[in-house]
Tab-separated table of C-alpha atoms (C1' of nucleotides) in Angstrom:
chain	number	residue	atom	x	y	z
A	1	MET	CA	-10.372	-20.921	1.831
A	2	GLU	CA	-12.833	-20.572	4.653
A	3	PRO	CA	-12.022	-18.293	7.534
A	4	VAL	CA	-9.570	-19.955	9.871
A	5	ILE	CA	-10.978	-20.568	13.300
A	6	THR	CA	-8.352	-21.276	15.898
A	7	GLU	CA	-9.020	-23.626	18.766
A	8	GLU	CA	-7.593	-21.371	21.400
A	9	THR	CA	-9.286	-18.130	20.656
A	10	GLY	CA	-12.395	-19.300	18.921
A	11	LEU	CA	-12.035	-16.225	16.845
A	12	ALA	CA	-12.629	-16.231	13.177
A	13	LEU	CA	-9.990	-14.477	11.203
A	14	GLU	CA	-12.787	-13.253	9.132
A	15	ALA	CA	-12.985	-10.783	6.364
A	16	ALA	CA	-13.775	-7.795	8.464
A	17	GLU	CA	-11.159	-5.741	6.735
A	18	ALA	CA	-9.605	-7.752	3.998
A	19	PRO	CA	-12.141	-9.178	1.646
A	20	ASP	CA	-12.426	-12.935	1.596
A	21	GLY	CA	-12.752	-14.862	-1.608
A	22	GLU	CA	-16.461	-14.401	-1.986
A	23	ILE	CA	-16.493	-10.663	-1.389
A	24	LEU	CA	-13.365	-10.236	-3.423
A	25	GLY	CA	-14.961	-12.019	-6.344
A	26	LYS	CA	-18.042	-9.865	-6.180
A	27	MET	CA	-15.971	-6.722	-5.914
A	28	ILE	CA	-14.052	-7.647	-9.001
A	29	ARG	CA	-17.074	-8.653	-10.998
A	30	ASP	CA	-18.845	-5.435	-10.081
A	31	ALA	CA	-15.823	-3.384	-10.992
A	32	ARG	CA	-15.505	-5.126	-14.322
A	33	LYS	CA	-19.176	-4.663	-15.160
A	34	GLU	CA	-18.886	-1.063	-14.076
A	35	LYS	CA	-16.237	-0.523	-16.705
A	36	GLY	CA	-18.268	-2.378	-19.273
A	37	LEU	CA	-15.610	-4.986	-19.882
A	38	THR	CA	-16.122	-8.590	-20.834
A	39	LEU	CA	-14.178	-11.354	-19.172
A	40	GLU	CA	-11.968	-11.558	-22.214
A	41	GLU	CA	-11.207	-7.843	-22.334
A	42	ALA	CA	-10.558	-7.501	-18.637
A	43	ALA	CA	-8.430	-10.622	-18.544
A	44	LYS	CA	-6.359	-9.462	-21.463
A	45	ALA	CA	-5.868	-6.021	-19.939
A	46	ALA	CA	-4.707	-7.583	-16.699
A	47	ALA	CA	-2.582	-10.124	-18.556
A	48	ILE	CA	-4.305	-13.121	-17.068
A	49	GLY	CA	-6.481	-15.882	-18.489
A	50	ARG	CA	-10.196	-15.418	-18.831
A	51	SER	CA	-10.883	-18.708	-17.157
A	52	THR	CA	-8.831	-17.585	-14.215
A	53	LEU	CA	-10.830	-14.405	-13.961
A	54	SER	CA	-14.062	-16.342	-14.168
A	55	LYS	CA	-12.962	-18.618	-11.360
A	56	ILE	CA	-11.931	-15.691	-9.201
A	57	GLU	CA	-15.236	-13.950	-9.701
A	58	ASN	CA	-17.084	-17.124	-8.789
A	59	ASN	CA	-14.819	-17.878	-5.869
A	60	GLN	CA	-13.697	-21.168	-7.312
A	61	THR	CA	-10.026	-20.566	-6.754
A	62	ARG	CA	-7.565	-19.016	-4.356
A	63	PRO	CA	-5.858	-16.479	-6.551
A	64	SER	CA	-2.330	-15.320	-5.999
A	65	PHE	CA	-1.590	-11.903	-4.643
A	66	GLU	CA	0.041	-11.007	-7.932
A	67	ILE	CA	-3.052	-11.802	-9.955
A	68	ILE	CA	-5.236	-9.755	-7.637
A	69	ARG	CA	-2.765	-6.935	-7.828
A	70	ARG	CA	-2.955	-6.824	-11.606
A	71	LEU	CA	-6.723	-6.913	-11.512
A	72	MET	CA	-6.901	-4.068	-9.066
A	73	GLN	CA	-4.722	-1.975	-11.296
A	74	THR	CA	-6.679	-2.810	-14.401
A	75	LEU	CA	-10.056	-2.257	-12.833
A	76	GLU	CA	-8.891	0.731	-10.832
A	77	LEU	CA	-10.469	-0.760	-7.775
A	78	GLU	CA	-10.810	1.141	-4.568
A	79	THR	CA	-8.008	-0.058	-2.385
A	80	PRO	CA	-9.474	-2.544	0.026
A	81	GLN	CA	-8.457	-2.464	3.653
A	82	LEU	CA	-5.834	-5.059	3.028
A	83	PHE	CA	-3.846	-2.588	1.035
A	84	VAL	CA	-4.163	0.303	3.408
A	85	GLN	CA	-0.815	-0.373	4.913
A	86	SER	CA	0.977	-0.869	1.675
A	87	ALA	CA	-0.517	2.329	0.422
A	88	GLN	CA	0.666	4.167	3.483
A	89	SER	CA	4.091	2.755	3.018
A	90	SER	CA	4.151	4.234	-0.388
A	91	ILE	CA	5.308	7.658	-1.185
A	92	SER	CA	3.490	10.067	-3.334
A	93	GLY	CA	5.111	13.127	-4.690
A	94	ARG	CA	5.240	15.409	-7.629
A	95	ARG	CA	7.463	17.952	-9.049
A	96	ASP	CA	6.416	21.549	-8.904
A	97	TYR	CA	2.738	21.446	-8.296
A	98	THR	CA	1.991	23.934	-11.018
A	99	LEU	CA	3.363	21.836	-13.814
A	100	SER	CA	0.860	19.116	-14.525
A	101	GLY	CA	-2.841	18.955	-13.918
A	102	ARG	CA	-2.390	15.889	-11.850
A	103	GLY	CA	-3.810	17.220	-8.607
A	104	GLU	CA	-7.486	17.573	-7.901
A	105	HIS	CA	-8.573	21.126	-8.384
A	106	GLN	CA	-11.375	22.836	-6.596
A	107	GLU	CA	-12.063	26.388	-7.522
A	108	THR	CA	-14.275	28.963	-5.871
A	109	LYS	CA	-14.618	32.709	-6.095
A	110	THR	CA	-12.011	33.141	-3.412
A	111	TYR	CA	-9.770	30.114	-3.626
A	112	ASP	CA	-8.202	27.727	-6.042
A	113	HIS	CA	-7.337	24.586	-4.109
A	114	GLU	CA	-5.129	21.858	-5.435
A	115	LEU	CA	-4.933	18.653	-3.472
A	116	LEU	CA	-1.432	17.236	-3.437
A	117	CYS	CA	-0.247	13.652	-3.438
A	118	THR	CA	-3.521	12.311	-4.757
A	119	GLU	CA	-1.971	8.985	-5.694
A	120	LEU	CA	-2.105	8.172	-2.034
A	121	THR	CA	-5.727	7.785	-1.083
A	122	SER	CA	-5.314	6.418	2.388
A	123	LYS	CA	-3.467	9.320	3.936
A	124	ARG	CA	-4.890	10.994	6.978
A	125	MET	CA	-3.619	14.484	6.401
A	126	LEU	CA	-4.668	16.427	3.331
A	127	PRO	CA	-2.049	18.736	1.867
A	128	TYR	CA	-3.214	21.498	-0.437
A	129	ILE	CA	-1.589	24.282	-2.329
A	130	SER	CA	-4.097	27.072	-2.562
A	131	THR	CA	-4.189	30.305	-4.407
A	132	ILE	CA	-6.075	33.003	-2.603
A	133	LYS	CA	-7.370	35.315	-5.261
A	134	ALA	CA	-6.923	39.003	-4.919
A	135	ARG	CA	-10.421	40.422	-4.477
A	136	ASP	CA	-12.489	42.846	-2.517
A	137	VAL	CA	-12.358	42.243	1.188
A	138	THR	CA	-15.866	43.514	1.748
A	139	GLU	CA	-17.286	40.620	-0.177
A	140	TYR	CA	-16.147	38.305	2.510
A	141	ASP	CA	-19.109	36.696	4.127
A	142	SER	CA	-19.080	33.076	5.150
A	143	TRP	CA	-16.712	31.020	7.248
A	144	VAL	CA	-15.141	27.801	6.236
A	145	ARG	CA	-15.649	25.311	9.005
A	146	HIS	CA	-14.837	21.616	9.246
A	147	ARG	CA	-14.127	19.399	12.197
A	148	GLY	CA	-10.403	19.010	12.573
A	149	GLU	CA	-7.172	20.936	12.705
A	150	GLU	CA	-5.324	22.877	10.108
A	151	PHE	CA	-1.826	24.124	9.516
A	152	MET	CA	-1.122	26.896	7.039
A	153	TYR	CA	2.142	28.177	5.619
A	154	VAL	CA	2.341	31.225	3.399
A	155	ILE	CA	4.433	30.543	0.336
A	156	SER	CA	4.041	33.917	-1.264
A	157	GLY	CA	1.898	37.032	-1.078
A	158	ASP	CA	0.216	38.918	1.721
A	159	LEU	CA	-3.026	37.885	3.276
A	160	VAL	CA	-5.200	38.157	6.319
A	161	LEU	CA	-6.574	35.168	8.122
A	162	TYR	CA	-9.975	35.916	9.563
A	163	THR	CA	-11.206	33.695	12.325
A	164	GLU	CA	-14.398	33.466	14.274
A	165	HIS	CA	-12.944	33.986	17.699
A	166	TYR	CA	-9.793	35.972	17.144
A	167	ARG	CA	-8.639	39.164	15.616
A	168	PRO	CA	-7.676	39.071	11.952
A	169	LEU	CA	-4.115	37.917	11.516
A	170	LYS	CA	-1.903	39.557	8.955
A	171	MET	CA	0.442	37.088	7.358
A	172	THR	CA	3.140	37.228	4.782
A	173	SER	CA	5.554	34.903	3.015
A	174	GLY	CA	7.132	32.472	5.472
A	175	ASP	CA	4.493	32.853	8.195
A	176	SER	CA	2.612	29.902	9.497
A	177	VAL	CA	-0.406	29.305	11.645
A	178	TYR	CA	-2.148	26.398	13.309
A	179	TYR	CA	-5.777	26.406	14.331
A	180	ASP	CA	-8.849	24.373	15.054
A	181	SER	CA	-10.651	24.265	11.740
A	182	GLY	CA	-13.943	23.804	13.546
A	183	MET	CA	-13.605	27.485	14.248
A	184	GLY	CA	-14.866	29.517	11.315
A	185	HIS	CA	-12.007	30.784	9.206
A	186	GLY	CA	-11.134	32.270	5.862
A	187	CYS	CA	-8.414	34.165	4.040
A	188	VAL	CA	-8.289	37.303	1.982
A	189	SER	CA	-5.380	38.448	-0.117
A	190	THR	CA	-4.356	41.942	0.857
A	191	SER	CA	-2.074	42.774	-2.029
A	192	ASP	CA	-2.923	43.210	-5.679
A	193	GLU	CA	-1.596	39.773	-6.366
A	194	ASP	CA	-2.873	36.364	-5.512
A	195	ALA	CA	-1.395	34.770	-2.417
A	196	LYS	CA	-0.135	31.233	-2.409
A	197	VAL	CA	-0.368	29.087	0.688
A	198	LEU	CA	0.297	25.529	1.716
A	199	TRP	CA	-2.495	24.010	3.765
A	200	VAL	CA	-2.351	20.759	5.657
A	201	SER	CA	-5.680	19.663	7.012
A	202	LEU	CA	-6.415	16.905	9.485
A	203	GLU	CA	-10.013	15.808	9.620
A	204	LEU	CA	-11.270	14.424	12.876
B	1	MET	CA	6.269	-3.185	-9.228
B	2	GLU	CA	8.714	-0.516	-8.284
B	3	PRO	CA	7.297	2.937	-8.105
B	4	VAL	CA	7.929	4.484	-11.449
B	5	ILE	CA	10.132	7.473	-11.000
B	6	THR	CA	10.806	9.098	-14.293
B	7	GLU	CA	14.011	10.919	-14.891
B	8	GLU	CA	12.171	13.978	-15.987
B	9	THR	CA	9.674	14.449	-13.277
B	10	GLY	CA	11.155	12.552	-10.398
B	11	LEU	CA	7.644	11.487	-9.592
B	12	ALA	CA	6.493	8.263	-8.112
B	13	LEU	CA	3.607	7.633	-10.398
B	14	GLU	CA	2.491	4.327	-9.101
B	15	ALA	CA	3.318	4.810	-5.500
B	16	ALA	CA	-0.138	4.022	-4.216
B	17	GLU	CA	-0.316	0.616	-5.767
B	18	ALA	CA	-0.052	-2.691	-4.091
B	19	PRO	CA	3.552	-3.635	-3.560
B	20	ASP	CA	5.267	-6.157	-5.755
B	21	GLY	CA	6.791	-9.309	-4.440
B	22	GLU	CA	10.091	-7.815	-3.449
B	23	ILE	CA	8.697	-4.872	-1.536
B	24	LEU	CA	5.972	-7.031	-0.092
B	25	GLY	CA	8.546	-9.444	1.237
B	26	LYS	CA	10.565	-6.683	2.813
B	27	MET	CA	7.490	-5.170	4.361
B	28	ILE	CA	6.503	-8.442	5.883
B	29	ARG	CA	9.966	-9.222	7.160
B	30	ASP	CA	10.235	-5.763	8.698
B	31	ALA	CA	6.847	-6.080	10.307
B	32	ARG	CA	7.731	-9.476	11.727
B	33	LYS	CA	11.061	-8.271	13.094
B	34	GLU	CA	9.336	-5.248	14.514
B	35	LYS	CA	7.130	-7.537	16.549
B	36	GLY	CA	10.084	-9.645	17.575
B	37	LEU	CA	8.675	-12.808	16.090
B	38	THR	CA	10.608	-15.690	14.586
B	39	LEU	CA	9.571	-17.288	11.354
B	40	GLU	CA	8.058	-20.145	13.318
B	41	GLU	CA	6.023	-17.949	15.626
B	42	ALA	CA	4.747	-15.667	12.915
B	43	ALA	CA	3.906	-18.560	10.638
B	44	LYS	CA	2.023	-20.361	13.367
B	45	ALA	CA	0.086	-17.229	14.272
B	46	ALA	CA	-0.893	-16.756	10.667
B	47	ALA	CA	-1.647	-20.445	10.251
B	48	ILE	CA	0.823	-20.927	7.446
B	49	GLY	CA	4.058	-22.870	7.071
B	50	ARG	CA	7.454	-21.563	8.122
B	51	SER	CA	8.911	-22.384	4.776
B	52	THR	CA	6.136	-20.532	3.031
B	53	LEU	CA	6.784	-17.446	5.086
B	54	SER	CA	10.493	-17.697	4.426
B	55	LYS	CA	9.890	-17.922	0.711
B	56	ILE	CA	7.556	-14.958	0.758
B	57	GLU	CA	10.029	-12.813	2.639
B	58	ASN	CA	12.751	-13.749	0.177
B	59	ASN	CA	10.493	-13.298	-2.802
B	60	GLN	CA	10.908	-16.883	-3.894
B	61	THR	CA	7.254	-17.535	-4.408
B	62	ARG	CA	4.075	-15.929	-5.598
B	63	PRO	CA	1.891	-16.193	-2.546
B	64	SER	CA	-1.846	-16.389	-2.715
B	65	PHE	CA	-4.004	-13.495	-1.728
B	66	GLU	CA	-5.366	-15.519	1.163
B	67	ILE	CA	-1.920	-16.137	2.614
B	68	ILE	CA	-1.021	-12.470	2.402
B	69	ARG	CA	-4.317	-11.604	3.988
B	70	ARG	CA	-3.579	-13.782	7.000
B	71	LEU	CA	-0.100	-12.364	7.344
B	72	MET	CA	-1.405	-8.826	7.223
B	73	GLN	CA	-3.778	-9.586	10.036
B	74	THR	CA	-1.225	-11.382	12.127
B	75	LEU	CA	1.402	-8.712	11.735
B	76	GLU	CA	-1.170	-5.993	12.143
B	77	LEU	CA	-0.294	-4.518	8.851
B	78	GLU	CA	-3.825	-3.269	8.733
B	79	THR	CA	-4.866	-0.269	10.676
B	80	PRO	CA	-8.450	-0.758	11.819
B	81	GLN	CA	-7.572	-0.242	15.454
B	82	LEU	CA	-5.825	2.988	14.698
B	83	PHE	CA	-8.935	4.377	13.183
B	84	VAL	CA	-10.973	3.372	16.179
B	85	GLN	CA	-8.462	5.047	18.426
B	86	SER	CA	-8.485	8.281	16.564
B	87	ALA	CA	-12.250	8.290	16.582
B	88	GLN	CA	-12.234	7.973	20.348
B	89	SER	CA	-9.743	10.673	21.102
B	90	SER	CA	-11.384	14.041	21.128
B	91	ILE	CA	-9.906	17.097	19.530
B	92	SER	CA	-8.079	19.588	21.610
B	93	GLY	CA	-10.648	22.059	22.694
B	94	ARG	CA	-8.268	24.899	22.544
B	95	ARG	CA	-8.878	27.370	19.799
B	96	ASP	CA	-5.791	29.263	19.205
B	97	TYR	CA	-3.273	30.121	16.660
B	98	THR	CA	0.226	31.238	16.766
B	99	LEU	CA	2.497	32.969	14.394
B	100	SER	CA	5.602	31.190	13.482
B	101	GLY	CA	8.232	32.724	15.648
B	102	ARG	CA	11.137	31.336	17.525
B	103	GLY	CA	10.232	27.710	17.784
B	104	GLU	CA	11.927	24.814	19.501
B	105	HIS	CA	15.176	23.941	17.866
B	106	GLN	CA	16.631	20.513	17.518
B	107	GLU	CA	19.932	20.160	15.749
B	108	THR	CA	21.754	17.098	14.481
B	109	LYS	CA	24.621	16.480	12.109
B	110	THR	CA	22.231	16.342	9.218
B	111	TYR	CA	19.246	18.419	10.170
B	112	ASP	CA	18.267	21.550	11.965
B	113	HIS	CA	14.633	21.241	12.945
B	114	GLU	CA	12.490	24.098	14.116
B	115	LEU	CA	9.119	23.203	15.529
B	116	LEU	CA	6.510	25.749	14.546
B	117	CYS	CA	3.524	27.022	16.465
B	118	THR	CA	4.851	25.892	19.817
B	119	GLU	CA	2.394	27.985	21.767
B	120	LEU	CA	-0.218	25.424	20.855
B	121	THR	CA	0.711	22.284	22.713
B	122	SER	CA	-2.417	20.262	22.084
B	123	LYS	CA	-2.155	20.072	18.341
B	124	ARG	CA	-2.065	16.717	16.658
B	125	MET	CA	0.069	17.558	13.671
B	126	LEU	CA	3.619	18.767	14.161
B	127	PRO	CA	4.826	21.336	11.648
B	128	TYR	CA	8.558	21.842	11.267
B	129	ILE	CA	10.784	23.952	9.150
B	130	SER	CA	13.968	22.019	8.703
B	131	THR	CA	17.293	22.837	7.223
B	132	ILE	CA	18.968	19.869	5.609
B	133	LYS	CA	22.647	20.545	5.787
B	134	ALA	CA	24.782	20.076	2.745
B	135	ARG	CA	27.077	17.160	3.523
B	136	ASP	CA	28.622	14.033	2.113
B	137	VAL	CA	26.052	11.598	0.844
B	138	THR	CA	28.218	8.630	1.655
B	139	GLU	CA	27.896	9.357	5.329
B	140	TYR	CA	24.274	8.404	5.141
B	141	ASP	CA	23.631	5.447	7.336
B	142	SER	CA	20.537	5.216	9.493
B	143	TRP	CA	16.851	5.685	8.847
B	144	VAL	CA	14.540	7.917	10.728
B	145	ARG	CA	11.501	5.943	11.654
B	146	HIS	CA	8.460	6.819	13.724
B	147	ARG	CA	4.953	5.495	13.648
B	148	GLY	CA	2.797	7.866	11.676
B	149	GLU	CA	2.533	9.769	8.449
B	150	GLU	CA	4.478	12.667	7.089
B	151	PHE	CA	4.070	15.346	4.482
B	152	MET	CA	7.050	17.236	3.162
B	153	TYR	CA	7.240	20.330	0.994
B	154	VAL	CA	10.512	21.652	-0.376
B	155	ILE	CA	10.821	25.380	0.222
B	156	SER	CA	14.228	25.779	-1.325
B	157	GLY	CA	17.228	23.768	-2.405
B	158	ASP	CA	17.730	20.358	-3.975
B	159	LEU	CA	17.596	17.141	-2.034
B	160	VAL	CA	17.038	13.439	-2.290
B	161	LEU	CA	14.553	11.610	-0.127
B	162	TYR	CA	15.789	8.122	0.645
B	163	THR	CA	13.247	5.584	1.770
B	164	GLU	CA	13.479	2.027	2.864
B	165	HIS	CA	11.187	0.506	0.287
B	166	TYR	CA	11.417	2.839	-2.646
B	167	ARG	CA	13.955	4.350	-4.903
B	168	PRO	CA	15.506	7.639	-3.900
B	169	LEU	CA	13.319	10.540	-4.890
B	170	LYS	CA	14.952	13.662	-6.235
B	171	MET	CA	13.169	16.766	-5.092
B	172	THR	CA	13.544	20.445	-5.622
B	173	SER	CA	11.817	23.656	-4.646
B	174	GLY	CA	8.044	23.322	-4.887
B	175	ASP	CA	7.992	19.521	-4.776
B	176	SER	CA	6.011	17.683	-2.185
B	177	VAL	CA	5.792	14.143	-0.931
B	178	TYR	CA	3.659	12.135	1.447
B	179	TYR	CA	4.723	8.883	3.069
B	180	ASP	CA	4.336	6.509	5.955
B	181	SER	CA	6.978	7.630	8.411
B	182	GLY	CA	7.120	4.126	9.856
B	183	MET	CA	9.060	3.328	6.736
B	184	GLY	CA	12.687	4.294	7.184
B	185	HIS	CA	13.440	7.618	5.569
B	186	GLY	CA	15.966	10.388	5.426
B	187	CYS	CA	17.046	13.348	3.336
B	188	VAL	CA	20.321	14.445	1.869
B	189	SER	CA	20.962	17.813	0.309
B	190	THR	CA	22.348	17.360	-3.195
B	191	SER	CA	23.527	20.861	-3.863
B	192	ASP	CA	26.283	22.811	-2.188
B	193	GLU	CA	23.717	24.719	-0.218
B	194	ASP	CA	21.471	23.691	2.593
B	195	ALA	CA	17.950	22.753	1.624
B	196	LYS	CA	14.933	24.079	3.461
B	197	VAL	CA	11.813	21.999	3.805
B	198	LEU	CA	8.480	22.211	5.531
B	199	TRP	CA	7.556	19.022	7.344
B	200	VAL	CA	4.199	18.164	8.788
B	201	SER	CA	4.210	15.039	10.880
B	202	LEU	CA	1.252	13.115	12.236
B	203	GLU	CA	2.075	10.653	14.969
B	204	LEU	CA	-0.149	7.631	15.297
C	1	DG	C1'	36.848	-26.482	22.476
C	2	DC	C1'	32.272	-29.393	21.668
C	3	DA	C1'	27.304	-30.143	22.595
C	4	DT	C1'	22.863	-28.120	22.408
C	5	DT	C1'	19.439	-25.219	21.109
C	6	DT	C1'	17.377	-22.009	17.932
C	7	DC	C1'	16.511	-19.700	13.686
C	8	DG	C1'	16.353	-19.668	8.792
C	9	DT	C1'	16.765	-22.110	4.190
C	10	DC	C1'	16.334	-25.926	1.089
C	11	DC	C1'	14.348	-30.180	-0.702
C	12	DC	C1'	10.578	-32.981	-1.758
C	13	DC	C1'	5.764	-34.253	-2.375
C	14	DT	C1'	0.936	-33.252	-2.943
C	15	DA	C1'	-2.727	-30.223	-3.994
C	16	DT	C1'	-4.077	-26.770	-6.797
C	17	DA	C1'	-3.547	-22.224	-9.465
C	18	DG	C1'	-3.520	-20.601	-14.056
C	19	DG	C1'	-4.149	-20.929	-18.927
C	20	DA	C1'	-5.815	-23.129	-23.545
C	21	DA	C1'	-9.445	-24.962	-25.404
C	22	DA	C1'	-13.801	-27.391	-25.317
C	23	DC	C1'	-18.245	-26.702	-24.024
C	24	DT	C1'	-22.515	-24.170	-22.590
C	25	DT	C1'	-25.308	-20.223	-22.223
C	26	DT	C1'	-26.791	-15.779	-23.664
C	27	DT	C1'	-27.298	-12.241	-26.984
C	28	DT	C1'	-27.832	-10.456	-31.567
C	29	DC	C1'	-29.236	-10.412	-35.849
C	30	DC	C1'	-32.110	-11.956	-39.861
D	1	DG	C1'	-37.872	-19.143	-34.584
D	2	DG	C1'	-33.099	-20.310	-36.061
D	3	DA	C1'	-28.265	-19.296	-37.168
D	4	DA	C1'	-24.317	-16.972	-35.776
D	5	DA	C1'	-21.679	-14.552	-32.681
D	6	DA	C1'	-20.400	-13.305	-28.191
D	7	DA	C1'	-19.962	-14.072	-23.258
D	8	DG	C1'	-19.242	-17.111	-19.614
D	9	DT	C1'	-18.198	-21.816	-17.565
D	10	DT	C1'	-15.950	-26.153	-17.173
D	11	DT	C1'	-12.452	-29.404	-18.387
D	12	DC	C1'	-7.908	-30.799	-18.682
D	13	DC	C1'	-2.985	-30.380	-18.149
D	14	DT	C1'	1.259	-28.364	-16.503
D	15	DA	C1'	3.728	-25.539	-13.445
D	16	DT	C1'	4.105	-24.293	-8.971
D	17	DA	C1'	2.309	-22.891	-4.227
D	18	DG	C1'	2.306	-24.525	0.343
D	19	DG	C1'	3.786	-27.365	4.076
D	20	DG	C1'	6.649	-31.088	6.483
D	21	DG	C1'	10.960	-32.237	7.465
D	22	DA	C1'	15.924	-32.335	6.497
D	23	DC	C1'	19.733	-29.561	6.507
D	24	DG	C1'	22.742	-25.668	7.639
D	25	DA	C1'	24.078	-21.732	10.259
D	26	DA	C1'	24.340	-19.053	14.087
D	27	DA	C1'	23.827	-18.309	18.825
D	28	DT	C1'	24.098	-20.210	23.680
D	29	DG	C1'	25.743	-23.222	27.296
D	30	DC	C1'	29.078	-26.247	29.573
DNA sequence: GCATTTCGTCCCCTATAGGAAACTTTTTCC
DNA sequence: GGAAAAAGTTTCCTATAGGGGACGAAATGC
């Protein structure tokens, strides 16, 4: 249906955030093509009729929420704005982070970051479990720096948090720290073993 | 669809997906009540019928995407304004850190919260270490609810996270979870001992 | 107490969503 | 180019979504 324009406000409840039929159809068609699926294949995977899918893609129908939901799952579509709230209302968790390779890993010389709760894409804070590899302190050279704030909790090991404007901070298991991540910072493990920390980052 | 929580992992595998009819209905009813609207008022604002809204809330229909879209907008189940707000507010200029020491304590029947890094007052995330006291599960009655998002990491012990829209989530040491704290939630320790968790809360 | 108002549910009718199959268009071989 | 297969569209029918109003239930007033 066309955007509803109310008499009183003169405002169009337009598809600024939630996609309207036309955009939705295009999104779905693009996503299907992207995955190299035919109407038949995609429809079957989503357990809907191929004619229905055709109509949706061509904006010739007003599909039910349920149908759209199945399509989004099948096509692994980026959650549109409409679903932001429902995604936030969801919970995302996992048993011991070390068990499965479910989290997104990012490994460098110094760190091994694992992003937690990746099922939830709309979250504003980013929780990581990071391993700070035991290595030579003298190699330390460049700051990490990103606009926002960061909270860190030491799960195990001993480390030193170096920051641009403050003296190095020795930390051990159970310690925590909060800082502006726009300030250059970085960690070095001070024992022979890797240190494990929980990081929660808020980008601004 | 309900979030799939397997016996083995206790994980919500599909937590980030669009809600099924039942959860969707609850969400919408909650959102409407939250705004203090009657069926009639909400329906009129969303340009749909009262009966339709009633059926949706009671999961007696399979509403169209368009209808849900209008309801989301009316009930402000989207968050565009929030993002604008956060973009406007500048970060706290203060560059500081603080070791976790004696924080502010807040004790209830169920919890013992300790706010960390209290020297920094301008921070946007609130990190807590909380002790969840071992007590009778049957006493559990009311939700905690505050606009924002929350990340939780289990330091030690066994507990169950109860949420308004999802099945209870068993958690143990090393587990983590992320959720919309506007959704009612609460924890109960399931072992004889108190459980210790790290909580990072972001108020919106 | 009963009358009145207000909120939510249920019933009924019409318009249409969704699926099967017919039909059309495009692609792929030979 | 032509036949055959595959992909996409349209047609047709049935089930049901959506909305108006009746009905019921709960709150409020007298």
